[in-house]
Amino acid sequence: QVQLVESGGGLVQAGGSLRLSCAASGLTFSNYAMGWFRQVPGKEREFVAGIRWSGSSTYYSDSVKGRFTISRDNAKNTVYLQMNSLKPEDTAVYYCAAEPFGLGAPRSKYKYWGQGTQVTVSS
């Protein structure tokens, strides 16, 4: 059974940093592109960042480019989202997703999803 478990969310002041982690199990992790999405209540889920199954390329939304970094550690079956210079508008539930042999692109069809972790940025 495929399972994605996010962790690392919390409350942080504007300008601060957080690192989210997503631990994957039940799949061959190195064969999957991984992505991060976020959602605010009442709004559509939004792509944040993605990384190719091979790790050779990454994608970022314009709103986080230059502030967030996605990375993966295949030995630990884990994908990370390092979030720096956080803004109140970054407040959302952040979700991890996986796509077999995917690019990690914004419009890729991710197959598996985690339950999310809350990130709250205070002003």
Coordinates of N, CA and C in Angstrom, one line a residue:
Q1 N 0.8 -1.2 0.0 CA 0.0 0.0 0.0 C 0.9 1.2 0.0
V2 N 0.7 2.1 -1.0 CA 1.4 3.4 -1.1 C 1.0 4.3 0.0
Q3 N 1.9 4.9 0.7 CA 1.6 5.9 1.7 C 2.6 7.1 1.6
L4 N 2.1 8.3 1.7 CA 2.9 9.5 1.7 C 2.6 10.2 3.0
V5 N 3.6 10.5 3.8 CA 3.3 11.2 5.1 C 4.1 12.5 5.2
E6 N 3.4 13.6 5.3 CA 4.1 14.9 5.4 C 4.4 15.2 6.8
S7 N 5.4 16.0 7.1 CA 5.7 16.5 8.4 C 6.5 17.8 8.3
G8 N 6.7 18.5 9.4 CA 7.5 19.7 9.4 C 6.7 21.0 9.4
G9 N 5.4 20.9 9.2 CA 4.6 22.1 9.2 C 4.5 22.7 10.6
G10 N 4.0 24.0 10.7 CA 3.9 24.6 12.0 C 3.7 26.1 11.8
L11 N 3.8 26.8 12.9 CA 3.7 28.3 12.9 C 5.0 29.0 12.9
V12 N 5.1 29.9 12.0 CA 6.4 30.7 11.9 C 6.1 32.1 11.5
Q13 N 6.9 33.0 12.0 CA 6.8 34.4 11.7 C 7.2 34.8 10.2
A14 N 6.6 35.8 9.7 CA 7.0 36.2 8.3 C 8.5 36.5 8.3
G15 N 9.1 36.0 7.2 CA 10.6 36.1 7.0 C 11.3 34.9 7.5
G16 N 10.6 34.0 8.3 CA 11.2 32.8 8.8 C 11.3 31.7 7.8
S17 N 11.7 30.5 8.3 CA 11.9 29.3 7.4 C 11.3 28.1 8.0
L18 N 10.9 27.2 7.2 CA 10.5 25.8 7.6 C 11.0 24.8 6.6
R19 N 11.2 23.6 7.0 CA 11.5 22.5 6.0 C 10.5 21.4 6.2
L20 N 9.7 21.2 5.1 CA 8.8 20.1 5.1 C 9.4 18.8 4.6
S21 N 8.9 17.7 5.1 CA 9.4 16.4 4.7 C 8.2 15.6 4.3
C22 N 8.4 14.7 3.3 CA 7.4 13.7 2.9 C 8.1 12.4 2.8
A23 N 7.7 11.5 3.7 CA 8.3 10.1 3.7 C 7.3 9.2 2.9
A24 N 7.9 8.5 1.9 CA 7.1 7.6 1.1 C 7.4 6.1 1.4
S25 N 6.4 5.3 1.3 CA 6.5 3.9 1.5 C 5.6 3.2 0.5
G26 N 5.8 1.9 0.2 CA 5.0 1.1 -0.6 C 5.2 1.3 -2.1
L27 N 6.3 2.0 -2.5 CA 6.6 2.3 -3.9 C 8.1 2.3 -4.0
T28 N 8.6 2.1 -5.3 CA 10.0 2.3 -5.6 C 10.3 3.8 -5.7
F29 N 10.7 4.4 -4.7 CA 10.7 5.9 -4.6 C 11.5 6.5 -5.8
S30 N 12.6 5.9 -6.1 CA 13.5 6.5 -7.2 C 12.8 6.6 -8.6
N31 N 11.7 5.8 -8.7 CA 11.0 5.8 -10.0 C 9.9 6.8 -10.1
Y32 N 9.7 7.6 -9.1 CA 8.6 8.6 -9.0 C 9.0 10.0 -9.0
A33 N 8.4 10.8 -9.8 CA 8.5 12.3 -9.6 C 7.7 12.6 -8.4
M34 N 8.2 13.6 -7.7 CA 7.5 14.1 -6.4 C 7.2 15.6 -6.6
G35 N 6.0 15.9 -6.0 CA 5.6 17.3 -6.1 C 5.0 17.8 -4.8
W36 N 5.1 19.1 -4.6 CA 4.4 19.7 -3.4 C 3.3 20.7 -3.9
F37 N 2.2 20.6 -3.3 CA 1.0 21.4 -3.6 C 0.6 22.1 -2.3
R38 N -0.3 23.1 -2.4 CA -0.8 23.7 -1.2 C -2.3 24.1 -1.5
Q39 N -3.0 24.3 -0.4 CA -4.4 24.6 -0.6 C -4.9 25.4 0.6
V40 N -5.6 26.5 0.3 CA -6.3 27.4 1.2 C -7.8 27.0 1.2
P41 N -8.4 27.0 2.4 CA -9.9 26.7 2.4 C -10.6 27.5 1.4
G42 N -11.5 26.9 0.6 CA -12.3 27.6 -0.4 C -11.6 27.8 -1.7
K43 N -10.4 27.4 -1.8 CA -9.7 27.6 -3.1 C -9.2 26.3 -3.7
E44 N -8.8 26.3 -4.9 CA -8.3 25.2 -5.6 C -6.9 24.8 -5.1
R45 N -6.5 23.6 -5.1 CA -5.2 23.1 -4.8 C -4.2 23.7 -5.8
E46 N -3.1 24.2 -5.4 CA -2.1 24.9 -6.2 C -0.8 24.2 -6.2
F47 N -0.2 24.1 -7.4 CA 1.2 23.5 -7.5 C 2.2 24.5 -6.9
V48 N 3.1 23.9 -6.2 CA 4.2 24.7 -5.6 C 5.6 24.4 -6.2
A49 N 5.9 23.1 -6.1 CA 7.2 22.7 -6.6 C 7.2 21.2 -7.0
G50 N 8.0 20.8 -7.9 CA 8.1 19.4 -8.3 C 9.5 19.0 -8.7
I51 N 9.8 17.7 -8.6 CA 11.2 17.3 -9.0 C 11.0 16.0 -9.8
R52 N 11.8 15.9 -10.9 CA 11.7 14.7 -11.8 C 12.1 13.5 -11.1
W53 N 11.6 12.3 -11.6 CA 11.9 11.0 -11.0 C 13.4 10.8 -10.8
S54 N 14.2 11.3 -11.8 CA 15.6 11.1 -11.8 C 16.3 12.2 -11.0
G55 N 15.6 13.2 -10.6 CA 16.1 14.3 -9.9 C 16.9 15.3 -10.7
S56 N 16.8 15.2 -12.1 CA 17.6 16.0 -13.0 C 17.0 17.3 -13.3
S57 N 15.7 17.6 -12.9 CA 15.1 18.8 -13.2 C 14.1 19.1 -12.1
T58 N 13.8 20.4 -11.9 CA 12.8 20.9 -10.9 C 11.9 21.9 -11.5
Y59 N 10.7 22.1 -10.9 CA 9.8 23.1 -11.3 C 9.3 23.9 -10.1
Y60 N 9.0 25.2 -10.3 CA 8.5 26.0 -9.2 C 7.4 26.9 -9.7
S61 N 6.4 27.2 -8.9 CA 5.5 28.2 -9.2 C 6.2 29.6 -9.1
D62 N 5.7 30.6 -9.8 CA 6.3 31.9 -9.8 C 6.3 32.5 -8.4
S63 N 5.2 32.2 -7.6 CA 5.1 32.8 -6.3 C 6.1 32.3 -5.3
V64 N 6.8 31.2 -5.5 CA 7.7 30.7 -4.6 C 9.1 30.6 -5.1
K65 N 9.3 30.8 -6.4 CA 10.6 30.7 -7.1 C 11.6 31.7 -6.4
G66 N 12.8 31.1 -6.1 CA 13.8 31.9 -5.4 C 13.7 31.9 -3.9
R67 N 12.6 31.4 -3.3 CA 12.4 31.3 -1.9 C 12.3 29.8 -1.4
F68 N 11.7 29.0 -2.2 CA 11.6 27.5 -1.9 C 12.5 26.7 -2.7
T69 N 12.9 25.6 -2.1 CA 13.8 24.6 -2.8 C 13.3 23.2 -2.6
I70 N 13.0 22.4 -3.6 CA 12.6 21.1 -3.5 C 13.8 20.2 -3.7
S71 N 13.9 19.1 -2.9 CA 15.0 18.2 -3.1 C 14.6 16.8 -2.7
R72 N 15.4 15.8 -3.0 CA 15.0 14.4 -2.7 C 16.2 13.6 -2.2
D73 N 16.0 12.7 -1.3 CA 17.0 11.8 -0.8 C 16.4 10.4 -1.0
N74 N 16.9 9.8 -2.1 CA 16.3 8.4 -2.5 C 16.7 7.4 -1.4
A75 N 17.8 7.5 -0.8 CA 18.2 6.6 0.2 C 17.3 6.6 1.4
K76 N 16.6 7.7 1.7 CA 15.7 7.9 2.8 C 14.2 7.8 2.3
N77 N 14.0 7.7 1.0 CA 12.6 7.7 0.5 C 11.9 8.9 0.9
T78 N 12.6 10.1 0.8 CA 12.0 11.3 1.3 C 12.2 12.5 0.4
V79 N 11.2 13.3 0.2 CA 11.3 14.5 -0.5 C 11.1 15.7 0.4
Y80 N 11.9 16.8 0.2 CA 11.9 17.9 1.1 C 11.4 19.2 0.4
L81 N 10.9 20.1 1.1 CA 10.6 21.4 0.6 C 11.2 22.4 1.6
Q82 N 12.3 23.0 1.3 CA 12.9 24.1 2.1 C 12.2 25.4 1.8
M83 N 11.6 26.0 2.8 CA 10.8 27.3 2.6 C 11.5 28.4 3.3
N84 N 12.0 29.4 2.6 CA 12.7 30.5 3.2 C 11.9 31.8 2.9
S85 N 12.2 32.8 3.7 CA 11.5 34.1 3.5 C 10.0 34.0 3.4
L86 N 9.5 33.3 4.3 CA 8.0 33.0 4.3 C 7.2 34.2 4.4
K87 N 6.1 34.2 3.7 CA 5.1 35.3 3.7 C 3.8 34.8 4.3
P88 N 3.0 35.7 4.8 CA 1.6 35.3 5.2 C 0.8 34.6 4.2
E89 N 1.0 35.0 2.9 CA 0.3 34.4 1.8 C 0.7 33.0 1.5
D90 N 1.8 32.5 2.2 CA 2.2 31.1 2.0 C 1.4 30.2 3.0
T91 N 0.6 30.8 3.8 CA -0.2 30.0 4.7 C -1.2 29.1 4.0
A92 N -1.1 27.8 4.3 CA -1.9 26.8 3.6 C -1.6 25.4 4.1
V93 N -2.4 24.5 3.7 CA -2.1 23.1 3.9 C -1.2 22.6 2.8
Y94 N -0.1 22.0 3.1 CA 0.8 21.6 2.0 C 0.8 20.1 1.9
Y95 N 0.6 19.6 0.6 CA 0.5 18.2 0.3 C 1.6 17.7 -0.5
C96 N 2.0 16.5 -0.3 CA 3.0 15.8 -1.1 C 2.3 14.9 -2.0
A97 N 2.9 14.7 -3.2 CA 2.3 13.9 -4.3 C 3.4 13.1 -5.1
A98 N 3.0 12.0 -5.6 CA 3.9 11.2 -6.4 C 3.4 10.8 -7.7
E99 N 4.2 10.8 -8.8 CA 3.9 10.4 -10.1 C 4.9 9.4 -10.7
P100 N 4.5 8.2 -11.1 CA 5.5 7.3 -11.6 C 6.2 7.8 -12.9
F101 N 7.5 7.8 -12.9 CA 8.3 8.2 -14.0 C 7.9 9.6 -14.5
G102 N 7.5 10.4 -13.7 CA 7.0 11.7 -14.1 C 8.1 12.8 -14.1
L103 N 7.8 14.0 -14.6 CA 8.7 15.1 -14.7 C 8.7 16.0 -13.5
G104 N 7.6 15.8 -12.7 CA 7.4 16.7 -11.6 C 6.9 18.1 -12.0
A105 N 6.3 18.1 -13.2 CA 5.8 19.4 -13.8 C 4.5 19.8 -13.2
P106 N 4.2 21.1 -13.3 CA 2.9 21.6 -12.6 C 1.7 20.9 -13.0
R107 N 1.5 20.5 -14.3 CA 0.3 19.9 -14.8 C 0.4 18.4 -15.0
S108 N 1.4 17.8 -14.4 CA 1.5 16.3 -14.4 C 0.4 15.7 -13.6
K109 N 0.0 14.5 -14.0 CA -1.1 13.8 -13.3 C -0.5 12.9 -12.1
Y110 N -0.4 13.5 -11.0 CA 0.1 12.8 -9.8 C -0.9 11.8 -9.3
K111 N -0.4 10.6 -9.0 CA -1.2 9.4 -8.7 C -1.5 9.3 -7.3
Y112 N -0.5 9.6 -6.4 CA -0.7 9.4 -5.0 C -0.5 10.7 -4.2
W113 N -1.2 10.8 -3.1 CA -1.3 12.0 -2.3 C -1.2 11.7 -0.9
G114 N -0.5 12.6 -0.1 CA -0.5 12.6 1.3 C -1.7 13.3 1.9
Q115 N -1.7 13.3 3.2 CA -2.9 14.0 3.9 C -2.6 15.4 4.2
G116 N -1.4 15.9 4.1 CA -1.2 17.3 4.2 C -0.6 17.7 5.6
T117 N 0.1 18.8 5.6 CA 0.6 19.4 6.9 C 0.4 20.9 6.8
Q118 N -0.1 21.5 7.9 CA -0.4 22.9 8.0 C 0.8 23.8 8.2
V119 N 0.9 24.8 7.3 CA 1.9 25.8 7.5 C 1.2 27.2 7.7
T120 N 1.5 27.8 8.8 CA 0.9 29.1 9.1 C 2.0 30.2 9.3
V121 N 1.9 31.2 8.6 CA 2.9 32.3 8.6 C 2.2 33.5 9.2
S122 N 2.7 34.0 10.3 CA 2.1 35.2 11.0 C 2.8 36.4 10.5
S123 N 2.1 37.6 10.5 CA 2.7 38.8 10.2 C 3.1 39.6 11.4

